[in-house]
Short mmCIF file of C-alpha atoms in Angstrom, two decimals:
data_model
loop_
_atom_site.label_atom_id
_atom_site.label_comp_id
_atom_site.label_asym_id
_atom_site.label_seq_id
_atom_site.Cartn_x
_atom_site.Cartn_y
_atom_site.Cartn_z
CA GLY A 15 -37.75 75.27 -47.58
CA ALA A 16 -34.55 73.80 -47.10
CA VAL A 17 -35.63 70.16 -45.70
CA VAL A 18 -32.94 67.91 -45.64
CA SER A 19 -33.69 64.00 -44.72
CA GLN A 20 -31.61 61.25 -43.48
CA HIS A 21 -32.29 57.50 -43.69
CA PRO A 22 -32.65 55.50 -41.37
CA SER A 23 -33.56 57.31 -38.37
CA ARG A 24 -32.46 54.73 -36.71
CA VAL A 25 -30.24 51.22 -36.78
CA ILE A 26 -29.23 48.52 -34.76
CA CYS A 27 -26.03 46.32 -36.14
CA LYS A 28 -23.86 43.28 -35.68
CA SER A 29 -20.24 44.50 -34.70
CA GLY A 30 -18.66 43.36 -38.14
CA THR A 31 -21.06 44.72 -40.24
CA SER A 32 -21.68 47.76 -42.85
CA VAL A 33 -24.11 50.42 -42.46
CA LYS A 34 -25.05 52.98 -45.12
CA ILE A 35 -26.81 55.98 -44.01
CA GLU A 36 -28.37 58.39 -46.78
CA CYS A 37 -28.77 61.89 -46.50
CA ARG A 38 -31.04 63.72 -48.88
CA SER A 39 -31.54 67.97 -49.78
CA LEU A 40 -35.59 67.58 -50.44
CA ASP A 41 -35.92 71.44 -52.15
CA PHE A 42 -32.80 72.44 -53.13
CA GLN A 43 -29.50 71.57 -54.58
CA ALA A 44 -26.59 71.23 -52.49
CA THR A 45 -22.89 71.21 -53.92
CA THR A 46 -21.49 70.49 -50.32
CA MET A 47 -22.70 68.18 -47.51
CA PHE A 48 -20.93 67.53 -44.16
CA TRP A 49 -21.18 64.57 -41.60
CA TYR A 50 -21.17 65.08 -38.33
CA ARG A 51 -21.12 62.85 -35.44
CA GLN A 52 -22.55 63.65 -31.82
CA PHE A 53 -21.43 61.40 -28.47
CA PRO A 54 -24.01 61.69 -25.84
CA LYS A 55 -23.65 64.68 -24.23
CA GLN A 56 -20.74 66.04 -26.33
CA SER A 57 -20.16 68.63 -29.21
CA LEU A 58 -20.77 68.09 -32.84
CA MET A 59 -17.84 66.90 -34.25
CA LEU A 60 -17.07 67.48 -37.96
CA MET A 61 -16.12 64.25 -39.77
CA ALA A 62 -15.84 65.16 -43.32
CA THR A 63 -17.14 67.43 -46.03
CA SER A 64 -18.66 66.02 -49.10
CA ASN A 65 -18.42 67.86 -52.30
CA GLU A 66 -20.74 66.59 -55.05
CA GLY A 67 -18.67 64.47 -57.78
CA SER A 68 -14.99 64.67 -56.25
CA LYS A 69 -13.64 62.92 -53.09
CA ALA A 70 -14.65 63.85 -49.44
CA THR A 71 -12.38 65.69 -47.26
CA TYR A 72 -12.12 63.94 -44.19
CA GLU A 73 -11.27 65.77 -40.66
CA GLN A 74 -8.24 64.30 -38.75
CA GLY A 75 -8.48 61.45 -36.85
CA VAL A 76 -11.32 60.51 -39.00
CA GLU A 77 -10.19 57.20 -41.05
CA LYS A 78 -11.21 57.23 -44.41
CA ASP A 79 -11.21 53.84 -45.12
CA LYS A 80 -14.02 53.17 -42.63
CA PHE A 81 -16.42 56.10 -43.06
CA LEU A 82 -16.95 56.05 -46.99
CA ILE A 83 -18.09 59.19 -48.49
CA ASN A 84 -20.09 59.15 -51.57
CA HIS A 85 -22.06 62.59 -53.17
CA ALA A 86 -23.22 61.22 -56.47
CA SER A 87 -25.46 64.01 -57.02
CA LEU A 88 -27.03 67.69 -55.80
CA THR A 89 -29.13 66.07 -53.71
CA LEU A 90 -27.67 62.68 -51.89
CA SER A 91 -24.56 61.91 -49.94
CA THR A 92 -24.07 58.43 -48.60
CA LEU A 93 -22.11 57.70 -45.09
CA THR A 94 -21.00 54.11 -45.15
CA VAL A 95 -19.66 52.56 -41.76
CA THR A 96 -17.58 49.81 -42.48
CA SER A 97 -16.69 47.04 -40.12
CA ALA A 98 -19.02 48.37 -37.33
CA HIS A 99 -17.86 48.57 -33.78
CA PRO A 100 -19.58 49.24 -30.56
CA GLU A 101 -17.40 52.38 -30.05
CA ASP A 102 -18.70 53.52 -33.71
CA SER A 103 -22.60 53.79 -31.85
CA SER A 104 -23.10 57.10 -31.78
CA PHE A 105 -25.51 59.75 -33.86
CA TYR A 106 -24.67 60.57 -37.05
CA ILE A 107 -26.10 63.99 -38.16
CA CYS A 108 -25.82 65.25 -41.81
CA SER A 109 -26.04 68.91 -43.40
CA ALA A 110 -26.05 70.67 -46.89
CA ARG A 111 -25.39 73.77 -47.50
CA SER A 112 -27.68 75.14 -50.73
CA THR A 113 -26.37 76.58 -54.07
CA ARG A 114 -29.43 78.45 -54.54
CA THR A 115 -28.66 81.58 -52.09
CA ARG A 116 -24.75 82.87 -51.80
CA GLU A 117 -25.26 82.71 -47.96
CA GLU A 118 -23.60 79.75 -46.35
CA THR A 119 -25.90 78.26 -43.70
CA GLN A 120 -26.08 74.90 -43.36
CA TYR A 121 -29.34 73.22 -43.09
CA PHE A 122 -29.42 69.74 -40.98
CA GLY A 123 -30.71 66.61 -41.16
CA PRO A 124 -32.68 64.79 -38.67
CA GLY A 125 -30.04 62.58 -37.53
CA THR A 126 -29.24 58.39 -37.78
CA ARG A 127 -28.56 56.88 -34.33
CA LEU A 128 -26.14 53.81 -34.94
CA LEU A 129 -26.01 51.32 -32.19
CA VAL A 130 -23.33 48.37 -32.50
CA LEU A 131 -23.81 45.40 -30.72
CA GLN B 17 -7.28 78.77 -28.55
CA LYS B 18 -10.51 77.59 -29.05
CA GLU B 19 -12.19 78.64 -32.02
CA VAL B 20 -16.12 79.79 -30.87
CA GLU B 21 -16.13 79.75 -27.33
CA GLN B 22 -19.57 79.63 -25.16
CA ASN B 23 -20.45 79.01 -21.43
CA SER B 24 -21.59 75.62 -21.44
CA GLY B 25 -24.46 76.36 -18.55
CA PRO B 26 -26.65 75.55 -17.85
CA LEU B 27 -28.15 78.80 -17.80
CA SER B 28 -31.29 79.05 -16.19
CA VAL B 29 -33.91 81.46 -16.35
CA PRO B 30 -37.45 81.75 -15.35
CA GLU B 31 -40.64 81.65 -17.55
CA GLY B 32 -41.15 84.94 -19.04
CA ALA B 33 -37.47 86.52 -18.65
CA ILE B 34 -35.19 87.22 -21.06
CA ALA B 35 -32.32 84.38 -21.54
CA SER B 36 -29.04 85.88 -23.16
CA LEU B 37 -26.53 83.85 -24.51
CA ASN B 38 -23.20 84.39 -25.45
CA CYS B 39 -20.60 83.72 -27.80
CA THR B 40 -17.08 84.95 -28.94
CA TYR B 41 -15.01 83.83 -31.74
CA SER B 42 -11.36 83.81 -32.53
CA ASP B 43 -11.08 84.64 -36.40
CA ARG B 44 -11.36 88.20 -37.15
CA GLY B 45 -11.77 87.36 -40.69
CA SER B 46 -15.13 85.70 -39.92
CA GLN B 47 -18.00 86.59 -42.04
CA SER B 48 -21.31 84.71 -41.35
CA PHE B 49 -22.56 83.79 -37.89
CA PHE B 50 -25.17 81.32 -36.55
CA TRP B 51 -27.33 80.12 -33.79
CA TYR B 52 -29.06 76.49 -33.81
CA ARG B 53 -30.96 75.31 -30.96
CA GLN B 54 -30.60 71.61 -29.98
CA TYR B 55 -33.06 69.62 -28.28
CA SER B 56 -31.86 66.49 -25.93
CA GLY B 57 -31.82 63.86 -29.22
CA LYS B 58 -32.09 65.88 -32.06
CA SER B 59 -30.53 67.54 -34.68
CA PRO B 60 -29.48 71.10 -34.67
CA GLU B 61 -32.26 73.45 -35.83
CA LEU B 62 -31.74 76.88 -37.27
CA ILE B 63 -32.47 79.95 -35.26
CA MET B 64 -31.21 83.08 -36.63
CA SER B 65 -28.06 83.59 -39.36
CA ILE B 66 -26.30 87.50 -38.92
CA TYR B 67 -23.72 88.55 -41.12
CA SER B 68 -23.49 92.32 -40.21
CA ASN B 69 -22.51 94.29 -37.16
CA GLY B 70 -25.74 95.21 -34.88
CA ASP B 71 -28.95 93.60 -33.78
CA LYS B 72 -31.20 91.27 -36.20
CA GLU B 73 -34.60 90.55 -34.80
CA ASP B 74 -36.70 87.26 -35.38
CA GLY B 75 -39.61 87.25 -33.25
CA ARG B 76 -38.75 86.70 -29.70
CA PHE B 77 -35.01 86.18 -30.83
CA THR B 78 -32.74 88.81 -31.14
CA ALA B 79 -28.91 88.04 -32.54
CA GLN B 80 -26.36 90.82 -31.84
CA LEU B 81 -23.02 90.95 -33.59
CA ASN B 82 -20.22 93.28 -33.01
CA LYS B 83 -17.10 91.91 -35.14
CA ALA B 84 -14.44 94.32 -33.17
CA SER B 85 -15.29 92.58 -29.80
CA GLN B 86 -15.50 89.26 -31.92
CA TYR B 87 -18.78 88.67 -30.20
CA VAL B 88 -22.27 87.36 -30.84
CA SER B 89 -25.13 86.93 -28.65
CA LEU B 90 -28.71 85.83 -28.99
CA LEU B 91 -31.34 86.97 -26.60
CA ILE B 92 -34.88 85.17 -26.45
CA ARG B 93 -37.63 87.15 -24.74
CA ASP B 94 -40.37 86.27 -22.74
CA SER B 95 -38.84 82.64 -22.50
CA GLN B 96 -40.95 79.78 -22.48
CA PRO B 97 -40.34 76.26 -21.03
CA SER B 98 -39.85 74.89 -24.68
CA ASP B 99 -36.82 77.05 -25.18
CA SER B 100 -35.13 74.85 -23.15
CA ALA B 101 -32.23 73.21 -25.13
CA THR B 102 -28.43 73.72 -25.83
CA TYR B 103 -28.05 76.44 -28.25
CA LEU B 104 -25.02 76.23 -30.57
CA CYS B 105 -22.88 78.95 -31.73
CA ALA B 106 -21.46 78.86 -35.29
CA VAL B 107 -19.14 80.81 -36.95
CA ILE B 108 -17.97 80.55 -40.59
CA SER B 109 -14.21 81.67 -40.89
CA ARG B 110 -12.44 83.26 -43.55
CA TYR B 111 -11.67 79.61 -44.95
CA SER B 112 -15.33 78.99 -45.38
CA THR B 113 -15.39 76.33 -42.33
CA LEU B 114 -18.28 76.02 -40.16
CA THR B 115 -17.17 75.86 -36.77
CA PHE B 116 -19.52 74.87 -33.73
CA GLY B 117 -19.21 76.24 -30.02
CA LYS B 118 -19.74 73.19 -27.86
CA GLY B 119 -23.33 74.95 -26.96
CA THR B 120 -24.71 76.64 -23.47
CA MET B 121 -27.77 74.49 -22.17
CA LEU B 122 -30.51 76.58 -21.42
CA LEU B 123 -33.27 75.71 -19.07
CA VAL B 124 -36.26 77.91 -18.51
CA SER B 125 -38.44 76.99 -15.14
CA PRO B 126 -41.94 77.34 -15.26
#
C-alpha cells in the first residue's frame, strides 16, 4: 500500500512553455500533498503544501503565480510550472500523507525530471 | 540553528559492517521521526518511522530515538553495497511541518 505515482517521469520543454505534473495517491486518500524540488547534489526543498479543496501554502521564496498547484480531489494534485525557464530545470517530487492512519508518514512519488531548453 | 542536522559524509563502511547514521533536531516538541533512503536520481523511500524513545528494529535496520538528547539514529547491520545511498532524517515538528536534514551519503565497499 501507500503508492504515489507521478506523471510524466521526464519532460523536456522549450523556454516559455508551461508544464503540468500530476501526482496521484493510488491506494489511499491524501488530504495533504507536498511538492518538493531537488537540484543536483542538493537536499530536498519543500515548495508548497497542498490541501484538498483549498489553496496551497507556498514556502518563502516560491512564486505562487509561477508554480500553480491544484488539489482537486483526495487522490490528485497537480503542479503547473508556468512560463518555464532553464533555471526551473530540476527534479520535482511530490509526496502524500494518508488520511487513513494517525501517523503522519509522507510517501513519495517517483519524481519528475524537468529540463527546460 | 538548523532544524535537522546530519553529517553530510560520505560515511564509508566495508561490506558486512554496521553503518551508524546520526541526526539531531532542534524542536524539543517534535513527535515523529523518519528515515528515508534516496538513491542517486531517485525519490526518497521510507525506511523507518519512530515515535517513542528507544529502539525500533526492522530487518537489518534499527532506529534509535532519544528525545531528551534530541537525537535519532539509524543502524544498518550487515551493510551491503546496495545500501549505498543518501539517508535522509526527517522530523515532524510540533507545528506539523516535516523537515528534512541534508542527508548523509553512505558508501558500502565490497
